[in-house]
Structures are given as structure tokens and as C-alpha cells.
mmCIF file of C-alpha atoms and ligand atoms in Angstrom:
data_model
loop_
_atom_site.group_PDB
_atom_site.id
_atom_site.type_symbol
_atom_site.label_atom_id
_atom_site.label_comp_id
_atom_site.label_asym_id
_atom_site.label_seq_id
_atom_site.Cartn_x
_atom_site.Cartn_y
_atom_site.Cartn_z
ATOM 1 C CA UNK K 1 22.745 -201.971 -11.182
ATOM 2 C CA UNK K 2 25.901 -203.736 -12.437
ATOM 3 C CA UNK K 3 27.882 -206.480 -10.681
ATOM 4 C CA UNK K 4 31.355 -205.387 -9.573
ATOM 5 C CA UNK K 5 34.373 -206.863 -7.820
ATOM 6 C CA UNK K 6 34.115 -210.123 -5.800
ATOM 7 C CA UNK K 7 34.351 -209.199 -2.109
ATOM 8 C CA UNK K 8 33.918 -212.555 -0.417
ATOM 9 C CA UNK K 9 33.202 -216.181 -1.218
ATOM 10 C CA UNK K 10 31.495 -218.216 1.485
ATOM 11 C CA UNK K 11 30.367 -221.840 1.671
ATOM 12 C CA UNK K 12 27.040 -221.205 -0.108
ATOM 13 C CA UNK K 13 27.299 -217.691 -1.577
ATOM 14 C CA UNK K 14 29.499 -215.177 -3.345
ATOM 15 C CA UNK K 15 29.254 -211.493 -2.486
ATOM 16 C CA UNK K 16 30.125 -208.792 -5.036
ATOM 17 C CA UNK K 17 30.280 -205.029 -4.927
ATOM 18 C CA UNK K 18 28.029 -203.108 -7.376
ATOM 19 C CA UNK K 19 28.271 -199.723 -9.062
ATOM 20 C CA UNK K 20 25.809 -198.385 -6.442
ATOM 21 C CA UNK K 21 27.240 -197.301 -3.081
ATOM 22 C CA UNK K 22 25.778 -199.342 -0.216
ATOM 23 C CA UNK K 23 24.322 -202.052 -2.504
ATOM 24 C CA UNK K 24 25.859 -205.542 -2.778
ATOM 25 C CA UNK K 25 25.193 -208.383 -5.212
ATOM 26 C CA UNK K 26 24.846 -211.902 -3.763
ATOM 27 C CA UNK K 27 25.068 -215.072 -5.891
ATOM 28 C CA UNK K 28 23.736 -218.283 -4.319
ATOM 29 C CA UNK K 29 25.751 -221.412 -5.150
ATOM 30 C CA UNK K 30 24.569 -225.018 -5.518
ATOM 31 C CA UNK K 31 27.112 -226.105 -2.872
ATOM 32 C CA UNK K 32 25.695 -227.751 0.231
ATOM 33 C CA UNK K 33 27.805 -228.016 3.377
ATOM 34 C CA UNK K 34 27.065 -229.259 6.878
ATOM 35 C CA UNK K 35 28.869 -229.957 10.147
ATOM 36 C CA UNK K 36 31.079 -226.867 9.791
ATOM 37 C CA UNK K 37 32.077 -227.731 6.218
ATOM 38 C CA UNK K 38 33.015 -231.371 6.903
ATOM 39 C CA UNK K 39 30.226 -232.699 4.679
ATOM 40 C CA UNK K 40 29.927 -231.284 1.166
ATOM 41 C CA UNK K 41 27.994 -231.835 -2.042
ATOM 42 C CA UNK K 42 26.873 -229.948 -5.112
ATOM 43 C CA UNK K 43 23.097 -230.130 -5.489
ATOM 44 C CA UNK K 44 22.023 -228.819 -8.876
ATOM 45 C CA UNK K 45 19.213 -226.288 -8.592
ATOM 46 C CA UNK K 46 19.568 -225.766 -4.838
ATOM 47 C CA UNK K 47 21.020 -222.255 -5.167
ATOM 48 C CA UNK K 48 18.116 -220.956 -7.238
ATOM 49 C CA UNK K 49 15.519 -222.511 -4.913
ATOM 50 C CA UNK K 50 17.183 -221.209 -1.734
ATOM 51 C CA UNK K 51 17.547 -217.744 -3.280
ATOM 52 C CA UNK K 52 13.946 -217.549 -4.480
ATOM 53 C CA UNK K 53 12.524 -218.862 -1.184
ATOM 54 C CA UNK K 54 14.695 -216.420 0.753
ATOM 55 C CA UNK K 55 13.611 -213.546 -1.521
ATOM 56 C CA UNK K 56 9.941 -214.374 -0.911
ATOM 57 C CA UNK K 57 10.373 -214.605 2.872
ATOM 58 C CA UNK K 58 12.383 -211.360 3.057
ATOM 59 C CA UNK K 59 9.640 -209.656 1.007
ATOM 60 C CA UNK K 60 7.198 -210.889 3.673
ATOM 61 C CA UNK K 61 9.381 -209.271 6.369
ATOM 62 C CA UNK K 62 9.303 -206.010 4.434
ATOM 63 C CA UNK K 63 5.482 -206.279 4.189
ATOM 64 C CA UNK K 64 5.454 -206.737 7.993
ATOM 65 C CA UNK K 65 7.661 -203.646 8.548
ATOM 66 C CA UNK K 66 10.693 -205.638 9.734
ATOM 67 C CA UNK K 67 13.916 -203.881 8.619
ATOM 68 C CA UNK K 68 16.026 -206.162 6.414
ATOM 69 C CA UNK K 69 18.753 -206.121 3.764
ATOM 70 C CA UNK K 70 16.768 -207.466 0.791
ATOM 71 C CA UNK K 71 16.221 -205.162 -2.199
ATOM 72 C CA UNK K 72 15.304 -207.502 -5.066
ATOM 73 C CA UNK K 73 16.235 -210.447 -7.273
ATOM 74 C CA UNK K 74 18.674 -209.843 -10.140
ATOM 75 C CA UNK K 75 18.105 -213.425 -11.408
ATOM 76 C CA UNK K 76 16.804 -216.606 -9.716
ATOM 77 C CA UNK K 77 20.221 -217.156 -8.089
ATOM 78 C CA UNK K 78 21.232 -213.516 -7.582
ATOM 79 C CA UNK K 79 20.013 -210.803 -5.234
ATOM 80 C CA UNK K 80 20.626 -207.147 -4.560
ATOM 81 C CA UNK K 81 20.951 -206.385 -0.871
ATOM 82 C CA UNK K 82 21.938 -203.458 1.325
ATOM 83 C CA UNK K 83 25.554 -203.497 2.436
ATOM 84 C CA UNK K 84 25.968 -204.231 6.141
ATOM 85 C CA UNK K 85 28.705 -205.214 8.551
ATOM 86 C CA UNK K 86 27.558 -208.657 9.738
ATOM 87 C CA UNK K 87 27.247 -209.018 13.530
ATOM 88 C CA UNK K 88 29.274 -212.187 14.307
ATOM 89 C CA UNK K 89 26.308 -213.952 15.944
ATOM 90 C CA UNK K 90 23.904 -216.572 14.656
ATOM 91 C CA UNK K 91 20.522 -215.923 16.222
ATOM 92 C CA UNK K 92 18.418 -219.087 16.455
ATOM 93 C CA UNK K 93 14.682 -219.021 17.225
ATOM 94 C CA UNK K 94 12.994 -222.284 18.157
ATOM 95 C CA UNK K 95 9.308 -223.208 18.360
ATOM 96 C CA UNK K 96 9.881 -226.917 18.922
ATOM 97 C CA UNK K 97 12.741 -229.118 20.055
ATOM 98 C CA UNK K 98 15.014 -230.409 17.294
ATOM 99 C CA UNK K 99 18.673 -230.599 16.381
ATOM 100 C CA UNK K 100 21.145 -229.352 18.970
ATOM 101 C CA UNK K 101 18.424 -228.264 21.436
ATOM 102 C CA UNK K 102 16.800 -231.708 21.494
ATOM 103 C CA UNK K 103 20.249 -233.176 22.084
ATOM 104 C CA UNK K 104 21.431 -230.658 24.705
ATOM 105 C CA UNK K 105 18.253 -230.714 26.835
ATOM 106 C CA UNK K 106 17.157 -234.294 26.141
ATOM 107 C CA UNK K 107 13.812 -233.273 24.656
ATOM 108 C CA UNK K 108 12.021 -235.449 22.080
ATOM 109 C CA UNK K 109 12.372 -234.141 18.522
ATOM 110 C CA UNK K 110 9.222 -232.249 17.551
ATOM 111 C CA UNK K 111 8.028 -231.458 21.082
ATOM 112 C CA UNK K 112 6.451 -227.991 20.983
ATOM 113 C CA UNK K 113 8.057 -225.451 23.324
ATOM 114 C CA UNK K 114 5.643 -223.445 25.559
ATOM 115 C CA UNK K 115 7.117 -220.245 24.116
ATOM 116 C CA UNK K 116 9.745 -219.405 21.500
ATOM 117 C CA UNK K 117 13.361 -219.772 22.637
ATOM 118 C CA UNK K 118 16.072 -217.421 21.335
ATOM 119 C CA UNK K 119 19.704 -218.578 21.339
ATOM 120 C CA UNK K 120 22.982 -216.896 20.381
ATOM 121 C CA UNK K 121 25.869 -218.666 18.684
ATOM 122 C CA UNK K 122 29.268 -217.056 18.102
ATOM 123 C CA UNK K 123 29.982 -217.172 14.337
ATOM 124 C CA UNK K 124 33.458 -218.644 14.357
ATOM 125 C CA UNK K 125 34.355 -221.596 12.115
ATOM 126 C CA UNK K 126 37.530 -222.382 14.048
ATOM 127 C CA UNK K 127 35.502 -222.842 17.267
ATOM 128 C CA UNK K 128 32.558 -224.540 15.536
ATOM 129 C CA UNK K 129 30.058 -221.718 16.274
ATOM 130 C CA UNK K 130 29.689 -222.232 20.061
ATOM 131 C CA UNK K 131 26.519 -221.377 22.005
ATOM 132 C CA UNK K 132 27.146 -218.165 23.971
ATOM 133 C CA UNK K 133 25.209 -216.146 26.548
ATOM 134 C CA UNK K 134 24.872 -212.385 26.954
ATOM 135 C CA UNK K 135 27.884 -212.191 29.291
ATOM 136 C CA UNK K 136 30.077 -214.017 26.757
ATOM 137 C CA UNK K 137 28.865 -211.653 24.040
ATOM 138 C CA UNK K 138 29.724 -208.616 26.198
ATOM 139 C CA UNK K 139 33.171 -209.981 27.155
ATOM 140 C CA UNK K 140 33.995 -210.758 23.500
ATOM 141 C CA UNK K 141 32.456 -207.409 22.452
ATOM 142 C CA UNK K 142 30.375 -209.094 19.724
ATOM 143 C CA UNK K 143 27.362 -206.777 20.116
ATOM 144 C CA UNK K 144 26.157 -204.078 22.500
ATOM 145 C CA UNK K 145 23.366 -204.796 25.024
ATOM 146 C CA UNK K 146 21.149 -202.435 22.977
ATOM 147 C CA UNK K 147 21.858 -204.398 19.794
ATOM 148 C CA UNK K 148 21.149 -207.677 21.595
ATOM 149 C CA UNK K 149 17.801 -206.388 22.844
ATOM 150 C CA UNK K 150 16.876 -205.186 19.371
ATOM 151 C CA UNK K 151 18.022 -208.449 17.726
ATOM 152 C CA UNK K 152 15.931 -210.480 20.152
ATOM 153 C CA UNK K 153 12.875 -208.287 19.481
ATOM 154 C CA UNK K 154 13.369 -208.469 15.691
ATOM 155 C CA UNK K 155 14.030 -212.231 15.761
ATOM 156 C CA UNK K 156 10.742 -212.797 17.618
ATOM 157 C CA UNK K 157 8.960 -210.452 15.175
ATOM 158 C CA UNK K 158 10.354 -212.529 12.273
ATOM 159 C CA UNK K 159 9.015 -215.661 13.993
ATOM 160 C CA UNK K 160 5.581 -214.025 14.435
ATOM 161 C CA UNK K 161 5.567 -213.134 10.711
ATOM 162 C CA UNK K 162 6.769 -216.508 9.435
ATOM 163 C CA UNK K 163 4.804 -218.952 11.625
ATOM 164 C CA UNK K 164 1.257 -218.080 10.414
ATOM 165 C CA UNK K 165 2.383 -217.453 6.806
ATOM 166 C CA UNK K 166 3.978 -220.898 6.618
ATOM 167 C CA UNK K 167 1.192 -222.618 8.610
ATOM 168 C CA UNK K 168 -1.344 -221.408 6.015
ATOM 169 C CA UNK K 169 0.805 -223.227 3.460
ATOM 170 C CA UNK K 170 1.014 -226.507 5.391
ATOM 171 C CA UNK K 171 4.515 -225.878 6.743
ATOM 172 C CA UNK K 172 5.524 -226.124 10.419
ATOM 173 C CA UNK K 173 8.371 -223.750 11.320
ATOM 174 C CA UNK K 174 10.329 -225.764 13.882
ATOM 175 C CA UNK K 175 13.315 -223.405 14.160
ATOM 176 C CA UNK K 176 15.490 -221.058 12.112
ATOM 177 C CA UNK K 177 18.726 -219.068 12.153
ATOM 178 C CA UNK K 178 19.039 -215.356 11.429
ATOM 179 C CA UNK K 179 22.000 -213.083 10.941
ATOM 180 C CA UNK K 180 21.951 -209.345 11.491
ATOM 181 C CA UNK K 181 24.027 -206.555 10.030
ATOM 182 C CA UNK K 182 24.635 -202.875 10.655
ATOM 183 C CA UNK K 183 24.512 -200.308 7.820
ATOM 184 C CA UNK K 184 26.927 -197.395 7.422
ATOM 185 C CA UNK K 185 24.459 -195.212 9.336
ATOM 186 C CA UNK K 186 24.085 -197.660 12.200
ATOM 187 C CA UNK K 187 20.765 -199.266 11.254
ATOM 188 C CA UNK K 188 20.340 -202.887 12.384
ATOM 189 C CA UNK K 189 18.889 -205.077 9.609
ATOM 190 C CA UNK K 190 17.964 -208.741 9.265
ATOM 191 C CA UNK K 191 20.522 -209.997 6.729
ATOM 192 C CA UNK K 192 21.864 -213.191 5.120
ATOM 193 C CA UNK K 193 19.271 -215.796 4.129
ATOM 194 C CA UNK K 194 15.989 -217.404 5.237
ATOM 195 C CA UNK K 195 15.567 -220.668 3.360
ATOM 196 C CA UNK K 196 15.492 -224.454 3.866
ATOM 197 C CA UNK K 197 19.279 -224.150 4.341
ATOM 198 C CA UNK K 198 18.727 -222.091 7.511
ATOM 199 C CA UNK K 199 15.298 -223.192 8.777
ATOM 200 C CA UNK K 200 13.650 -226.436 9.842
ATOM 201 C CA UNK K 201 10.484 -226.745 7.780
ATOM 202 C CA UNK K 202 8.291 -229.789 8.422
ATOM 203 C CA UNK K 203 5.185 -230.815 6.537
ATOM 204 C CA UNK K 204 2.411 -229.753 8.949
ATOM 205 C CA UNK K 205 0.458 -233.013 8.721
ATOM 206 C CA UNK K 206 3.040 -235.758 8.126
ATOM 207 C CA UNK K 207 6.029 -234.155 9.873
ATOM 208 C CA UNK K 208 8.153 -234.897 6.815
ATOM 209 C CA UNK K 209 11.373 -232.859 6.798
ATOM 210 C CA UNK K 210 11.476 -230.346 3.931
ATOM 211 C CA UNK K 211 14.835 -228.717 4.691
ATOM 212 C CA UNK K 212 18.582 -229.168 4.992
ATOM 213 C CA UNK K 213 18.206 -231.985 7.551
ATOM 214 C CA UNK K 214 17.565 -234.188 4.469
ATOM 215 C CA UNK K 215 21.175 -233.435 3.485
ATOM 216 C CA UNK K 216 22.627 -233.570 7.034
ATOM 217 C CA UNK K 217 21.007 -236.964 7.687
ATOM 218 C CA UNK K 218 21.352 -238.472 4.192
ATOM 219 C CA UNK K 219 17.582 -238.745 3.712
ATOM 220 C CA UNK K 220 17.783 -238.005 -0.034
ATOM 221 C CA UNK K 221 15.382 -235.823 -2.010
ATOM 222 C CA UNK K 222 17.015 -232.578 -0.866
ATOM 223 C CA UNK K 223 16.339 -230.482 -3.972
ATOM 224 C CA UNK K 224 12.849 -232.009 -4.279
ATOM 225 C CA UNK K 225 12.057 -230.880 -0.705
ATOM 226 C CA UNK K 226 13.271 -227.328 -1.430
ATOM 227 C CA UNK K 227 11.134 -227.331 -4.604
ATOM 228 C CA UNK K 228 8.119 -228.384 -2.530
ATOM 229 C CA UNK K 229 8.662 -225.419 -0.159
ATOM 230 C CA UNK K 230 9.014 -223.093 -3.145
ATOM 231 C CA UNK K 231 5.781 -224.448 -4.653
ATOM 232 C CA UNK K 232 3.877 -223.978 -1.389
ATOM 233 C CA UNK K 233 4.955 -220.387 -0.778
ATOM 234 C CA UNK K 234 3.711 -219.188 -4.124
ATOM 235 C CA UNK K 235 6.305 -220.011 -6.697
ATOM 236 C CA UNK K 236 5.890 -217.045 -9.008
ATOM 237 C CA UNK K 237 8.584 -214.391 -8.651
ATOM 238 C CA UNK K 238 8.489 -213.411 -12.329
ATOM 239 C CA UNK K 239 11.406 -215.699 -13.303
ATOM 240 C CA UNK K 240 10.202 -218.875 -14.976
HETATM 241 O O1 LIG V 1 21.685 -227.382 14.735
HETATM 242 P P1 LIG V 1 20.703 -226.563 15.482
HETATM 243 O O2 LIG V 1 19.542 -227.360 16.035
HETATM 244 O O3 LIG V 1 21.338 -225.711 16.552
HETATM 245 O O4 LIG V 1 20.095 -225.548 14.393
HETATM 246 C C1 LIG V 1 19.034 -224.671 14.711
HETATM 247 C C2 LIG V 1 18.551 -223.979 13.428
HETATM 248 O O5 LIG V 1 19.547 -223.099 12.947
HETATM 249 C C3 LIG V 1 18.258 -224.948 12.287
HETATM 250 O O6 LIG V 1 17.130 -224.458 11.559
HETATM 251 C C4 LIG V 1 19.497 -224.874 11.419
HETATM 252 O O7 LIG V 1 19.202 -225.125 10.057
HETATM 253 C C5 LIG V 1 19.941 -223.446 11.627
HETATM 254 N N1 LIG V 1 21.405 -223.291 11.545
HETATM 255 C C6 LIG V 1 21.981 -222.625 10.466
HETATM 256 N N2 LIG V 1 23.347 -222.458 10.395
HETATM 257 C C7 LIG V 1 24.146 -222.946 11.368
HETATM 258 C C8 LIG V 1 23.591 -223.634 12.463
HETATM 259 C C9 LIG V 1 22.214 -223.794 12.526
HETATM 260 O O8 LIG V 1 21.262 -222.157 9.590
HETATM 261 N N3 LIG V 1 25.466 -222.754 11.268
#
């Protein structure tokens, strides 16, 4: 597979066409952004770590029979994925209170939720990705009720796959964000990325944050934390 024309450059990734119909090439960048792009930095090595962690976790989804876009790594920072039209929703699954949920509902950070909570956010930079409900989604025609039901079911299946896998490796999955996409033949796939950029990963015993909150909150040691996650989930993807 050969890399083709640049289709899109986002905050953390570049997306290219390839010479294979329906296959895209994604290059992870070292750029870190937070608060809707207001805070920025270049963190050397972050792109490769996020890409490799995401590749490993998507491979786990495939092993669990969860349909997703990931095909393989082309290099530590580059991936081949199936082409999809991204559904303009960020689907957040939470196992414990943190971040915007802790703030909105006044719950202490780290308090376990009695069951997973699924939330929808409208992907719209201009509006700052607002929280939306199923009526808002219908009115804005962002997804069909069938797609919403399927996304909720798949998001919870991803949680059920990730929680025990990470727990065995000393990592508490506090919450994470998924994106979904639709292929040319209408298949709904888990897409985008699953990495410390999009998940809250805490050390299971100390509660130490091993994710992007280190960047958001100026805690330092961002790349070191991502490297620790990579080490714990196996490390060897054949690229040394
Ligand atoms: O900020 P909030 O608590 O709503 O984030 C919930 C989860 O979704 C966190 O794991 C965060 O990293 C992720 N997220 C993301 N991209 C966003 C917003 C949140 O990956 N634009």
C-alpha cells in the first residue's frame, strides 16, 4: 500500500488517501492540544506512543469481534485504516467521575459510578463540542436512532473489552472517548484513536494519572506517562 494525497490535517493527525480504494493512511503528529486548541505544545515521541497504544487497543477490539477501522501499522507513527465518513459525535464512556462529569454533577474525582455512563458530544470546534441528548441529535440529524443504539451498544462492548485487559496491567480505565464512522456500504465502525490522548488511564494502585490530563493540568512527564502505558500493554509491535 502506498501513501497518496493529503486529505485532511487535524490537530493531532494527518489523513492521506492510498492507492487502495477504501483504505486511508493516518500519520500521528507529536502536537498536543487541549481546551479546544487553546493550549498547544509539541511533545517529541508522543505521536509514536499514541499510535502504537491505539494500534494495540484496536487489535484487542478486533480480537473481541468489535467492528473497527484499524487494519495495521505502516510505521510506529502511521496506520492503515478503513475509510469511513465520521459521525459528528464524540461518544464518551465513564466508569468513574472525572473531568467534565465531576464538575457538572459535583462528584468527587475518582468516585466509581454504579454502572457505566454513556454521553454524546456534538463534534463542533466552533461550539466547543457541547454535550447533547438524543433529541438534539435527532433535530440536528447527526445520527439515526438505529445508529445511536448501535453506537451505545458498541461503546459499552469496547468498555467491557478494555476494562479487564487494562486492569490486568495495573491500569484503571476511568473514562474514554470514541468516534464512529460509516463505510461506503453502510457499516458502522469504531474509528479514530484509543490512546492516552483520548482516555483517562490511572495507575490502579497509586491513582497516578498516566494520560493527557498531565498535559491539560501541567503535571509534567507527559511522554513518560504514555511510555509507561505502552510498556504495560506489551510494548512489542515489531517496530523497535
Ligand atoms: O473532559 P471530559 O471529562 O468530558 O472527557 C471525558 C473523556 O473523553 C476523557 O477521557 C477525555 O480524554 C476524552 N475526550 C477526548 N476528546 C475530547 C473531549 C474529551 O478524547 N474532545
